Amino acid sequence: MNKNVLITGGTRGIGEAISREFAKKGYNLIINYVNSKEKAEKLKNELEEKYNINVLTVQADLADEKAIKNMVDIALNKFGKIDVLVNNAGIIIDKEFEEKTIEDWKQTLNINLIAPFILTKLIGKEMVKNKSGAIINISSINGINTYHPSSVDYDASKSGLISLTFDSAVEFSPYVRVNCIAPGWVDTEMNKDLSEDYVKEEIEKILVRRFGRPEEIAKVATFLASDDASFINSTVIKVAGGWY
Ligand code: NAD
């Protein structure tokens, strides 16, 4: 029987690559999106046809707790169980430290950290009932080391996601493995406004001398969900090309 995976923000960037990679492995998908209904439907049709799987697309703004709960209910009604949860969706508000407001902090924490907590709580307990499951959190190298005051709220949310990984691995032990990926620079829309000079400077700090591709994160996510990773739990894997 196919396994089922729920991916937040699964229609673009790293999330889209994760949806594609799980589809390739034969999983049924629950793809969450916030605005891009058309893109979500197109992806659903493409992946269902190509891989003979079932794809459910669910609109939910992760800043809204009710919408999150509703999404989990819809997914459980359709598939009966969720084997894998990927907390991928995230935002970054680009402003100087001085300009950051409490509202910026709340918005960032709501989507990047509190939504993963709500989903982990709701889905983790279902996984325990099924005595099996894997949760993968997409943090960032900014959650480990950071020197950028302008992303203070984002960095705090990503450090928090690492703590959530460790704590929920304990909470749902021994049945659910909870791991975290900390990507470095990846070529997605999140970075579309970076200046050419800044990108060049950052590439100098990456040993492989380029930004990552979304698929390079997605392949680690499918590995962590698989039985090949059966002894990997409560850990953070940096996927950053040797960024220093
Ligand atoms: P992206 O901006 O292309 O994708 C972010 C996704 O989150 C989108 O699908 C978006 O719709 C979704 N999202 C945003 N707000 C939402 C909301 N309120 N409700 C539901 N979904 C919402 O960026 P990406 O690079 O693909 O980022 C994916 C994850 O990877 C994020 O958590 C990001 O922090 C992390 N990350 C990215 C990089 C990078 O360099 N691109 C590096 C480290 C970590």
Tab-separated table of C-alpha atoms in Angstrom, residues 8 32-34 59-69 71 89-91 103-116 118-119:
chain	number	residue	atom	x	y	z
A	8	THR	CA	3.474	22.311	3.587
A	32	ASN	CA	-0.595	22.321	1.067
A	33	TYR	CA	-0.605	25.722	-0.620
A	34	VAL	CA	-1.732	29.172	0.399
A	59	GLN	CA	-5.490	25.389	0.657
A	60	ALA	CA	-4.534	26.522	4.174
A	61	ASP	CA	-2.866	29.637	5.493
A	62	LEU	CA	-0.465	28.295	8.102
A	63	ALA	CA	-0.898	31.445	10.161
A	64	ASP	CA	-4.449	30.238	10.876
A	65	GLU	CA	-4.702	27.427	13.444
A	66	LYS	CA	-8.259	26.494	12.388
A	67	ALA	CA	-7.194	26.164	8.772
A	68	ILE	CA	-4.335	23.867	9.820
A	69	LYS	CA	-6.677	21.630	11.822
A	71	MET	CA	-6.379	20.541	6.550
A	89	ALA	CA	6.732	26.288	4.308
A	90	GLY	CA	8.557	29.350	5.513
A	91	ILE	CA	8.813	33.092	5.084
A	103	GLU	CA	4.059	42.053	13.875
A	104	ASP	CA	6.973	40.884	11.685
A	105	TRP	CA	8.134	38.608	14.495
A	106	LYS	CA	4.635	37.201	15.019
A	107	GLN	CA	4.073	36.521	11.340
A	108	THR	CA	7.431	34.807	10.946
A	109	LEU	CA	7.085	32.723	14.106
A	110	ASN	CA	3.491	31.758	13.253
A	111	ILE	CA	4.377	30.314	9.867
A	112	ASN	CA	7.933	29.049	10.440
A	113	LEU	CA	7.617	27.629	13.945
A	114	ILE	CA	4.132	27.583	15.478
A	115	ALA	CA	2.469	25.968	12.430
A	116	PRO	CA	5.055	23.126	12.452
A	118	ILE	CA	0.555	22.467	15.586
A	119	LEU	CA	1.024	20.005	12.719
